[in-house]
GROMACS .gro file of N, CA and C in nm:
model
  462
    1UNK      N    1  -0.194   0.533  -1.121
    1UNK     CA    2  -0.057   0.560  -1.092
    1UNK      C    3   0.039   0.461  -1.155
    2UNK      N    4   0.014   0.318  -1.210
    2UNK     CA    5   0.099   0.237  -1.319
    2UNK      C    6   0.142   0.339  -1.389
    3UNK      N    7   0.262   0.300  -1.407
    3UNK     CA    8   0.347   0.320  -1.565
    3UNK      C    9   0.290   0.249  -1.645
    4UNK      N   10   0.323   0.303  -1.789
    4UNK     CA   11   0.259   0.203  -1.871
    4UNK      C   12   0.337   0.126  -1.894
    5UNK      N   13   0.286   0.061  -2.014
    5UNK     CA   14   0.260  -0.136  -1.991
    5UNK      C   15   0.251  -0.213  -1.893
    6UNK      N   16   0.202  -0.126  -1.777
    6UNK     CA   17   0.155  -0.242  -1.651
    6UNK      C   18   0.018  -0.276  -1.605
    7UNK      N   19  -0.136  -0.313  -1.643
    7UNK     CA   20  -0.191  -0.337  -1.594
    7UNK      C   21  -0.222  -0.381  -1.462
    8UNK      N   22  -0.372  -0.347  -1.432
    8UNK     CA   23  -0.389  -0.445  -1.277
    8UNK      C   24  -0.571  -0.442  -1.305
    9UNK      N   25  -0.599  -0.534  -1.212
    9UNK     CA   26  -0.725  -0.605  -1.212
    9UNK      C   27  -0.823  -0.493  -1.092
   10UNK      N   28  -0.717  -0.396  -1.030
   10UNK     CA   29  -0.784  -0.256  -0.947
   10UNK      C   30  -0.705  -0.176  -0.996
   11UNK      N   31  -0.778  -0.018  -0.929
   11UNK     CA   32  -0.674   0.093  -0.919
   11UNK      C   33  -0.640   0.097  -0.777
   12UNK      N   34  -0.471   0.081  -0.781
   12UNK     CA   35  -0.420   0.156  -0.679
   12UNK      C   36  -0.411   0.307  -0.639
   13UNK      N   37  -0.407   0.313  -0.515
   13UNK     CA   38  -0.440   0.456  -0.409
   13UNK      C   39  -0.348   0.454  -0.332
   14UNK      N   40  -0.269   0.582  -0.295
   14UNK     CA   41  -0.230   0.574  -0.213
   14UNK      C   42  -0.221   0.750  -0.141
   15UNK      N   43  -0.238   0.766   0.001
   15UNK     CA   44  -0.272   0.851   0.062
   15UNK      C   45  -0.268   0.843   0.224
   16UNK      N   46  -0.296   0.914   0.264
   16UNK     CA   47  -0.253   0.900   0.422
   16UNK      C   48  -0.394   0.986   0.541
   17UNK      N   49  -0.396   0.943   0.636
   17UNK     CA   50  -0.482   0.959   0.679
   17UNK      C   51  -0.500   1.126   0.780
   18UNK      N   52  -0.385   1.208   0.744
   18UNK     CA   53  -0.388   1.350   0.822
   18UNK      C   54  -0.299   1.452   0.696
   19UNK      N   55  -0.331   1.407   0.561
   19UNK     CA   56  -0.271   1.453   0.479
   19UNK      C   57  -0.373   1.575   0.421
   20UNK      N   58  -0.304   1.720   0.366
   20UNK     CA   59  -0.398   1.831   0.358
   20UNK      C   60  -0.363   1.827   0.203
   21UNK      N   61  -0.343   1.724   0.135
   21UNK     CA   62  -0.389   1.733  -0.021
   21UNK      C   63  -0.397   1.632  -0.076
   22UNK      N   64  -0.458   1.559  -0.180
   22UNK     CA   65  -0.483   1.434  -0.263
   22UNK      C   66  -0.652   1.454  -0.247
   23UNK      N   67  -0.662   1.347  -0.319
   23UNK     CA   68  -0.810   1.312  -0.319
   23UNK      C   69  -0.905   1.325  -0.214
   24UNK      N   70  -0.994   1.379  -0.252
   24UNK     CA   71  -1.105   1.407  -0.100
   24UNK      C   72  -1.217   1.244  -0.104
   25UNK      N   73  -1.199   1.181  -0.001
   25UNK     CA   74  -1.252   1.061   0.060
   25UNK      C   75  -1.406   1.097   0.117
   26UNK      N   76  -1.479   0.997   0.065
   26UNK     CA   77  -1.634   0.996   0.135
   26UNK      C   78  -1.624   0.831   0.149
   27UNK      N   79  -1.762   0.830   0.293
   27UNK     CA   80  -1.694   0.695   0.297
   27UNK      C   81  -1.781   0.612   0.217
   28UNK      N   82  -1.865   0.694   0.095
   28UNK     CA   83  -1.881   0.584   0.043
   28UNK      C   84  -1.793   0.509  -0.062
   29UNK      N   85  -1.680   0.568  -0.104
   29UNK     CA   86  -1.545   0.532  -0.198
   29UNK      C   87  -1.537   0.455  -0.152
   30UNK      N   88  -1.504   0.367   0.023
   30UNK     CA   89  -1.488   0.301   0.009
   30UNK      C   90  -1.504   0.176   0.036
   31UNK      N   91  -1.670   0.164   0.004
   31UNK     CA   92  -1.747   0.069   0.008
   31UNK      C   93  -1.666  -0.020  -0.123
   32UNK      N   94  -1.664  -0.173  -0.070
   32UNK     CA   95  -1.614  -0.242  -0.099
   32UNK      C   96  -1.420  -0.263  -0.145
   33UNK      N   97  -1.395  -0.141  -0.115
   33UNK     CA   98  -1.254  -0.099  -0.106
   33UNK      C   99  -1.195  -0.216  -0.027
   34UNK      N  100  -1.041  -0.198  -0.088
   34UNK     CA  101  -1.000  -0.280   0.056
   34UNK      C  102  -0.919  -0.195   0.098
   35UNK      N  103  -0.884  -0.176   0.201
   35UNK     CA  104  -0.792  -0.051   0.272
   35UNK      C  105  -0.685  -0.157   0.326
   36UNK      N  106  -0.559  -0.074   0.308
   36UNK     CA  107  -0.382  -0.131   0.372
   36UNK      C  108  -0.402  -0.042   0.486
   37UNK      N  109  -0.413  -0.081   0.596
   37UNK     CA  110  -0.390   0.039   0.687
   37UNK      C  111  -0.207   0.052   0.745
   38UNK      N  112  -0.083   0.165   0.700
   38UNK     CA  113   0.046   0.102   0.746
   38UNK      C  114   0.042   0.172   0.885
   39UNK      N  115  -0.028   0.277   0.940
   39UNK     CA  116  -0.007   0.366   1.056
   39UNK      C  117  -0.111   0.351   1.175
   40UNK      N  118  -0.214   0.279   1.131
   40UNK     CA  119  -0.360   0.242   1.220
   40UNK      C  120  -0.411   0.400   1.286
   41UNK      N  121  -0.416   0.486   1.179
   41UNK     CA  122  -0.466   0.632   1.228
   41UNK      C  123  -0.593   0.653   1.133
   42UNK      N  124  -0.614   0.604   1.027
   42UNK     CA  125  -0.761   0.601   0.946
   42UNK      C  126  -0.831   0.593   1.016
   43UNK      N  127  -0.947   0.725   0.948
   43UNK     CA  128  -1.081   0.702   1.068
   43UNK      C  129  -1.162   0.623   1.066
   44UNK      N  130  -1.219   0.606   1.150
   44UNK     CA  131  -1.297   0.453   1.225
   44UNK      C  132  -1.390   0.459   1.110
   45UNK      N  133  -1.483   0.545   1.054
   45UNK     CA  134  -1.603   0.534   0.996
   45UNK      C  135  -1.542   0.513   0.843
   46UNK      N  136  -1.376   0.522   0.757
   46UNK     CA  137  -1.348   0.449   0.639
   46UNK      C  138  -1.296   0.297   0.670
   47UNK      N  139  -1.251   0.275   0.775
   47UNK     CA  140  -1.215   0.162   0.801
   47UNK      C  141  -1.323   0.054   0.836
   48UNK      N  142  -1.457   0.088   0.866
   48UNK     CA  143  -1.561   0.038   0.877
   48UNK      C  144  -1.654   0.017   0.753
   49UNK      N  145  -1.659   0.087   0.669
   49UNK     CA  146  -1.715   0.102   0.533
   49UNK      C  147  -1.637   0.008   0.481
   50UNK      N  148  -1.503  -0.017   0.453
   50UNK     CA  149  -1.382  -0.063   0.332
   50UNK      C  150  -1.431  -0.219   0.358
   51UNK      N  151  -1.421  -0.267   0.243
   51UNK     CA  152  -1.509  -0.447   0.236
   51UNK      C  153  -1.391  -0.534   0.278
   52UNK      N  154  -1.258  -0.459   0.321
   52UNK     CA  155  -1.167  -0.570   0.378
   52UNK      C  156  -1.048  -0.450   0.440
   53UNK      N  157  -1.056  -0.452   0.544
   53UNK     CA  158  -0.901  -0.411   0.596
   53UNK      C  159  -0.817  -0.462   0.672
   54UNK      N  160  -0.688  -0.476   0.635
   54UNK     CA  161  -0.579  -0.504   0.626
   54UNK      C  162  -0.459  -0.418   0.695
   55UNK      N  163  -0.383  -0.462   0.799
   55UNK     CA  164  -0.342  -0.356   0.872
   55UNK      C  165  -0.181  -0.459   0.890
   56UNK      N  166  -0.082  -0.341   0.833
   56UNK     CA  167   0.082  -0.387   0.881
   56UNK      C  168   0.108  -0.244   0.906
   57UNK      N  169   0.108  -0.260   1.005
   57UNK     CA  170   0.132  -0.104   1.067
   57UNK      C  171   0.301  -0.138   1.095
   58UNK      N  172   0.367   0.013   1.110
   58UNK     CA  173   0.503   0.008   1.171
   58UNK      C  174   0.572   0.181   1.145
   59UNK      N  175   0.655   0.162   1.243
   59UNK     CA  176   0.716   0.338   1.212
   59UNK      C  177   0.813   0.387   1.091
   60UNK      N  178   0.816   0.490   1.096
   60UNK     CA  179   0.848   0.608   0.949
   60UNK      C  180   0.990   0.597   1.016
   61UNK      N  181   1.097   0.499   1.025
   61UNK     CA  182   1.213   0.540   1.048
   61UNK      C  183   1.324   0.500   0.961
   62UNK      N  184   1.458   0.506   0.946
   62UNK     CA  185   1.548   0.520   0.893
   62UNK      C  186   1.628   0.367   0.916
   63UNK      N  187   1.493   0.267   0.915
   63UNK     CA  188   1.612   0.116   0.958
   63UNK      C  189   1.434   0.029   0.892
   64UNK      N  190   1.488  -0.099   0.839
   64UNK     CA  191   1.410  -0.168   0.789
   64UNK      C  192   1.274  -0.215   0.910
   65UNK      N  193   1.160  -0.232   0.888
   65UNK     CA  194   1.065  -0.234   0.958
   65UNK      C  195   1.115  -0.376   0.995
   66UNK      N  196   1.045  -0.395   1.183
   66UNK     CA  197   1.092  -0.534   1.220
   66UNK      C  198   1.000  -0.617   1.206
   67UNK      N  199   0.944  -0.607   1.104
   67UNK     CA  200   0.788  -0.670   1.101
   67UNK      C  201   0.786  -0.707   0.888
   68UNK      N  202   0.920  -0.626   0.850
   68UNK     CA  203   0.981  -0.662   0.709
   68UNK      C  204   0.855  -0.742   0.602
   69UNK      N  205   0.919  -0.911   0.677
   69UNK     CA  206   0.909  -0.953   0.598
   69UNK      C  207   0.754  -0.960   0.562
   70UNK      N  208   0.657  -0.977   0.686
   70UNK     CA  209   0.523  -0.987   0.727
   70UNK      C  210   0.501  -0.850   0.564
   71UNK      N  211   0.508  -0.768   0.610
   71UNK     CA  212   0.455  -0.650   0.533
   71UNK      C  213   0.510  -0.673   0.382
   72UNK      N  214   0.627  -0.772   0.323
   72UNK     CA  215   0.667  -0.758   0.178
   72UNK      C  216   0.595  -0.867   0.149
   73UNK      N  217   0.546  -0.971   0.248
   73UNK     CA  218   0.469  -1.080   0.200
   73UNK      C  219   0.321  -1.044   0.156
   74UNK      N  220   0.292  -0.927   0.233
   74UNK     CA  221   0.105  -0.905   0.190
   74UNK      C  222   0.116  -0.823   0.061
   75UNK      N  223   0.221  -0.768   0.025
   75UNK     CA  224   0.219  -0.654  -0.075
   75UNK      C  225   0.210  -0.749  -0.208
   76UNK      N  226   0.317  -0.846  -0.187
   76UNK     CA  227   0.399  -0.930  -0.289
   76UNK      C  228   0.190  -1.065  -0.328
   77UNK      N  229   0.124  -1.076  -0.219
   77UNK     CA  230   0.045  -1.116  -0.224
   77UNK      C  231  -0.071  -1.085  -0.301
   78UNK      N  232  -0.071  -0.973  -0.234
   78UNK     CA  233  -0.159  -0.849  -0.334
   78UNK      C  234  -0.151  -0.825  -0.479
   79UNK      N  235   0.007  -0.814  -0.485
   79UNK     CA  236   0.002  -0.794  -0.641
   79UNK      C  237  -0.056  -0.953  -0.715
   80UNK      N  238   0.013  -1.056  -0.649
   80UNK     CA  239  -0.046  -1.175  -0.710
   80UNK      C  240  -0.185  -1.183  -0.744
   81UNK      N  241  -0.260  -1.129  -0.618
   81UNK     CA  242  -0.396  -1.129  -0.690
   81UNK      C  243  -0.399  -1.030  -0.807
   82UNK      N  244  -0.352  -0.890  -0.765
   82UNK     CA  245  -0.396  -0.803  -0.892
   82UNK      C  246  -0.369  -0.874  -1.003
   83UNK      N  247  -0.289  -0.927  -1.042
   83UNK     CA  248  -0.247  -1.015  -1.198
   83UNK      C  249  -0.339  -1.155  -1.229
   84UNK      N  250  -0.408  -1.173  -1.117
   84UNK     CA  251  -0.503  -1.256  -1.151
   84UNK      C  252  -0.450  -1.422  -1.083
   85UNK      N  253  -0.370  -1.418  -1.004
   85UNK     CA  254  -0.271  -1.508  -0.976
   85UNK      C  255  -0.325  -1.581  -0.845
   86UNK      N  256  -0.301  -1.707  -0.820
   86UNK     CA  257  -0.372  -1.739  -0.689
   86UNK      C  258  -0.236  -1.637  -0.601
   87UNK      N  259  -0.309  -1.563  -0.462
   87UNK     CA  260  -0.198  -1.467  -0.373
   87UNK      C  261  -0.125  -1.599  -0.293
   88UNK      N  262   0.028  -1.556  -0.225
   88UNK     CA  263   0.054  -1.568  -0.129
   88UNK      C  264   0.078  -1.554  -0.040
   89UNK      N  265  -0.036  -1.509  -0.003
   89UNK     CA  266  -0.070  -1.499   0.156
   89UNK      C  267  -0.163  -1.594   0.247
   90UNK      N  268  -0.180  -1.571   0.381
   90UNK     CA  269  -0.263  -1.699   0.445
   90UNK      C  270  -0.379  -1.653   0.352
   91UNK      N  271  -0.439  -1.754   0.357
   91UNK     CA  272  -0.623  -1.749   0.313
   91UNK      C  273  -0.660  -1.708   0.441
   92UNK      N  274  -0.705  -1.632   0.534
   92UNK     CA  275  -0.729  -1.530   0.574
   92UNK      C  276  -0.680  -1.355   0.576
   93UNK      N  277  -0.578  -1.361   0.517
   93UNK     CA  278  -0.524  -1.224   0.468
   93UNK      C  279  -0.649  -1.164   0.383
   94UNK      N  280  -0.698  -1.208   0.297
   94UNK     CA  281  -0.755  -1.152   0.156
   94UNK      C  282  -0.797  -1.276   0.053
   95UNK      N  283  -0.915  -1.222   0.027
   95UNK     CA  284  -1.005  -1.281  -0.116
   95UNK      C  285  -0.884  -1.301  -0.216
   96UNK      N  286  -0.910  -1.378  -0.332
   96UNK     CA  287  -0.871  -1.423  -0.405
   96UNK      C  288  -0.918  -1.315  -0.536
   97UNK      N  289  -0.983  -1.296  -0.559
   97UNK     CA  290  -1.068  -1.157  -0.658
   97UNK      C  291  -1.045  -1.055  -0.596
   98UNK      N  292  -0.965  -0.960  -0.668
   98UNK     CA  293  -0.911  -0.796  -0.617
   98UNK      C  294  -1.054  -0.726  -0.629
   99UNK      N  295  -1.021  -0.638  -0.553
   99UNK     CA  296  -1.158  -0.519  -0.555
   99UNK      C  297  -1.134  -0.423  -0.660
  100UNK      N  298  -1.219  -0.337  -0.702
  100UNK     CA  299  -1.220  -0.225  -0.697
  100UNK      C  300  -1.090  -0.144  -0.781
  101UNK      N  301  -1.076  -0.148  -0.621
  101UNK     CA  302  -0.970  -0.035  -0.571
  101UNK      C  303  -0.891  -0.050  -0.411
  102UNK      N  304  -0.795  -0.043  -0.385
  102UNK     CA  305  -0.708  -0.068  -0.348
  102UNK      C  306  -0.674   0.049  -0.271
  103UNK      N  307  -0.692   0.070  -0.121
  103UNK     CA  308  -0.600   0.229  -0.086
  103UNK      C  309  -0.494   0.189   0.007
  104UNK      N  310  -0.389   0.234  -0.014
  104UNK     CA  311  -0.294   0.214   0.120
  104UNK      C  312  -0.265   0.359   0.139
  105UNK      N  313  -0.277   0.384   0.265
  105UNK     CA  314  -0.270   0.459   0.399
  105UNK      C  315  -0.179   0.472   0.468
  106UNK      N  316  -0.107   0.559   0.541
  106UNK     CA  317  -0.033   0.592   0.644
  106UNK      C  318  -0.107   0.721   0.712
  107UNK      N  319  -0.011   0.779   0.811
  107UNK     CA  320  -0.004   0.940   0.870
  107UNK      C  321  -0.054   1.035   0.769
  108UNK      N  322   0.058   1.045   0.672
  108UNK     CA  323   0.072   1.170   0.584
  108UNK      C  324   0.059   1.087   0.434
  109UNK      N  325   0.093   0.962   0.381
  109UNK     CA  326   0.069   0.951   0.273
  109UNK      C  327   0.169   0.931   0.216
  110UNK      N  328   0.318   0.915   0.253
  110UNK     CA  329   0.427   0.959   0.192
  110UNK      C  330   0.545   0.843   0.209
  111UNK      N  331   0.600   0.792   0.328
  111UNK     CA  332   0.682   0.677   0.353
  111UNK      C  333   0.635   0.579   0.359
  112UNK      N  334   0.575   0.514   0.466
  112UNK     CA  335   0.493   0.394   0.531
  112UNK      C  336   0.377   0.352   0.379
  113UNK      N  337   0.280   0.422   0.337
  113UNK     CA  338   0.218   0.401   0.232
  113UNK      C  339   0.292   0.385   0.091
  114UNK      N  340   0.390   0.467   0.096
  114UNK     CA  341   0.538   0.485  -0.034
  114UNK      C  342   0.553   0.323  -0.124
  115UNK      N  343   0.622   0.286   0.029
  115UNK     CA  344   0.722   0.195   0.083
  115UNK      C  345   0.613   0.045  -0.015
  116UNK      N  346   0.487   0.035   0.138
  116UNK     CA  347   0.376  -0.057   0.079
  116UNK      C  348   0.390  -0.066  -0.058
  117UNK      N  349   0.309   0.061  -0.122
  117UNK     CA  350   0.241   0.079  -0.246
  117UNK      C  351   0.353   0.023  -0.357
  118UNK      N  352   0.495   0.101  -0.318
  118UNK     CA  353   0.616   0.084  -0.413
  118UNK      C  354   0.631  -0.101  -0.445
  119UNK      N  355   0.620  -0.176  -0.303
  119UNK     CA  356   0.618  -0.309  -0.307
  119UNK      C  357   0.531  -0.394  -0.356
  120UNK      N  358   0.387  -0.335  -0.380
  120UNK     CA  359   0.312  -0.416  -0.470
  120UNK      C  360   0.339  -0.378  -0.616
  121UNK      N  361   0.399  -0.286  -0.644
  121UNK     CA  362   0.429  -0.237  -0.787
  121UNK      C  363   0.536  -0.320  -0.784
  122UNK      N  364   0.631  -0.390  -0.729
  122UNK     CA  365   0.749  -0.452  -0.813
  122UNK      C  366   0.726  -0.589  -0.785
  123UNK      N  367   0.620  -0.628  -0.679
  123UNK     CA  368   0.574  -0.733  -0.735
  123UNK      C  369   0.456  -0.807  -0.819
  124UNK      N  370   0.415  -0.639  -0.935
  124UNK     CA  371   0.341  -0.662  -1.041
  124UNK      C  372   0.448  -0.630  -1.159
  125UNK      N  373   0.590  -0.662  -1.139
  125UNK     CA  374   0.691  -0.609  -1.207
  125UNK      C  375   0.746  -0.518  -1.299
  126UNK      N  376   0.711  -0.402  -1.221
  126UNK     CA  377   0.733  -0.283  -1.210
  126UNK      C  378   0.907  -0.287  -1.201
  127UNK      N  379   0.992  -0.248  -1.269
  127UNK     CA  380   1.145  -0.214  -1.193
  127UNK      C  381   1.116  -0.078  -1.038
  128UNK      N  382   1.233  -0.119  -0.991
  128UNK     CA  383   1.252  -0.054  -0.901
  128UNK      C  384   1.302   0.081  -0.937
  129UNK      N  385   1.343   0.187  -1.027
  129UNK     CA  386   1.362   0.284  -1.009
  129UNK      C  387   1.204   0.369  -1.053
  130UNK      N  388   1.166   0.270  -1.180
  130UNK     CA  389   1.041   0.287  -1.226
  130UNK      C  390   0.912   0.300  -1.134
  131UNK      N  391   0.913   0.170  -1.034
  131UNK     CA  392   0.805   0.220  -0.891
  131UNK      C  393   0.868   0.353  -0.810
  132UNK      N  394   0.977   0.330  -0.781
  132UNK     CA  395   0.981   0.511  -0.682
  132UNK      C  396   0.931   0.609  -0.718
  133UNK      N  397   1.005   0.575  -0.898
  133UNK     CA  398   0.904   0.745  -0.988
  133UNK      C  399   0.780   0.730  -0.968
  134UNK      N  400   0.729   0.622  -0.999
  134UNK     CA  401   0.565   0.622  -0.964
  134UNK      C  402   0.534   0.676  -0.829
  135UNK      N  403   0.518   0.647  -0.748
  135UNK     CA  404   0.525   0.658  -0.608
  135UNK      C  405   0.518   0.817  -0.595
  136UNK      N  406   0.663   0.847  -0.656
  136UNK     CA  407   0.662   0.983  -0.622
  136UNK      C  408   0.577   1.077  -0.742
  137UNK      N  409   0.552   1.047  -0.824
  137UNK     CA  410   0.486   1.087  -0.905
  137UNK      C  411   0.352   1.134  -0.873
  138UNK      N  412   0.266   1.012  -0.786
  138UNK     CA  413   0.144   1.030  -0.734
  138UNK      C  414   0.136   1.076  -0.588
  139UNK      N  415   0.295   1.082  -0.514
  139UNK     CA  416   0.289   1.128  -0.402
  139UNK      C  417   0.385   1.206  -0.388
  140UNK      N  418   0.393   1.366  -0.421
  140UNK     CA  419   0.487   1.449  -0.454
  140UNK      C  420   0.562   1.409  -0.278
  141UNK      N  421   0.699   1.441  -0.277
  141UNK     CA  422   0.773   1.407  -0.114
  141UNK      C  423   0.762   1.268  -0.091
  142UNK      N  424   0.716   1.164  -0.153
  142UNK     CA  425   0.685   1.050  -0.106
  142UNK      C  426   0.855   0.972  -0.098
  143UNK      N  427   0.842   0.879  -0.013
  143UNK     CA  428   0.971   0.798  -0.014
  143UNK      C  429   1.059   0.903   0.012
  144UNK      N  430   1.098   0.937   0.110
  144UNK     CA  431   1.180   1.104   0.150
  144UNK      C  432   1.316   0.996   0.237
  145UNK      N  433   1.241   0.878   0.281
  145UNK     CA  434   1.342   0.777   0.364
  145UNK      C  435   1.401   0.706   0.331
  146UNK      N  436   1.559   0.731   0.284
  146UNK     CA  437   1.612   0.632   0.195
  146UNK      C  438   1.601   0.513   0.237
  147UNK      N  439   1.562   0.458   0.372
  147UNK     CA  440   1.559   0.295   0.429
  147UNK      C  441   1.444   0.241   0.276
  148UNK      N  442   1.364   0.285   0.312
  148UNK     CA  443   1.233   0.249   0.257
  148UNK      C  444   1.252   0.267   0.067
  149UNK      N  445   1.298   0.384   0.030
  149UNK     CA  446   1.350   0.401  -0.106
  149UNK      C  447   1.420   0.292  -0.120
  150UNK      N  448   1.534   0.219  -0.050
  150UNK     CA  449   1.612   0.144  -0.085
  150UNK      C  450   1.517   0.015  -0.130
  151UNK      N  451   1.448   0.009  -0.004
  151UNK     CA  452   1.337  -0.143   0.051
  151UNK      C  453   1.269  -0.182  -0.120
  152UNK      N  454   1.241  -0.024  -0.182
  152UNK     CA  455   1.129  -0.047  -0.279
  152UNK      C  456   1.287  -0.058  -0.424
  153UNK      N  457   1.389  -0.012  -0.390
  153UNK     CA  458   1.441  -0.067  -0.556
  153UNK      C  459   1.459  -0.219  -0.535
  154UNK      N  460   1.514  -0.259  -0.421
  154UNK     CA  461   1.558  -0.416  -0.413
  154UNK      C  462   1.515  -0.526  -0.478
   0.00000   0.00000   0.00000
């Protein structure tokens, strides 16, 4: 889902956990995965498989999450590793060597995951109109919440 000229050290995913289209999930995908969980509705048996999960959960609403900054710090972290970068996040957040592959999760796949996904793309410097297209590109309806659209040009 990068635009080009952006590399990363995984592929990003993004999808939701009661969504009736995208990629069909076995849980062995995501053995050694690391899963974003933003909605804590993923089922128990991918969240148990995934070699690291990671959970900033918060609601699909129309006002900045009150939990903000927590959630722009793991994204902004994340991308650091993807680029090969020591992250900043606690050293218990996440390994220092990206996996794989990368899924972030919500409900449906579309805001809460958007939002995430959009934020590790601009802090693998991605512009901000350039991550929404992405976003929405790989998640047709995605970012439908201008709070969160806004969150990801900033």
């Amino acid at each position: 889902m990068l635009p080009a000229g952006f590399e990363t050290a995984a592929e990003l995913w993004i999808g939701g956990a009661h969504t009736a289209f995208g990629e069909d999930l076995g849980v062995e995908t995501m053995r050694g995965a690391w899963l974003v969980d933003c909605a804590n509705e993923f089922p128990a048996r991918f969240r148990e498989a995934a070699g690291l999960s990671l959970y900033r959960v918060f609601t699909d609403t129309e006002e900045s999450p009150p939990n903000w900054q927590r959630i722009d710090a793991l994204a902004r972290s994340l991308a650091a590793c993807l680029r090969g970068e020591i992250p900043l996040a606690d050293p218990w957040d996440h390994p220092q060597e990206p996996p794989a592959r990368i899924y972030v999760v919500c409900k449906q796949g579309l805001n809460r995951s958007g939002l995430f996904t959009g934020r590790i793309l601009r802090g693998l410097g991605v512009p901000g109109e350039v991550a929404v297209a992405a976003v929405r590109a790989a998640r047709p309806g995605a970012l439908n919440n201008q709070t969160f659209e806004r969150l990801v040009r900033e």
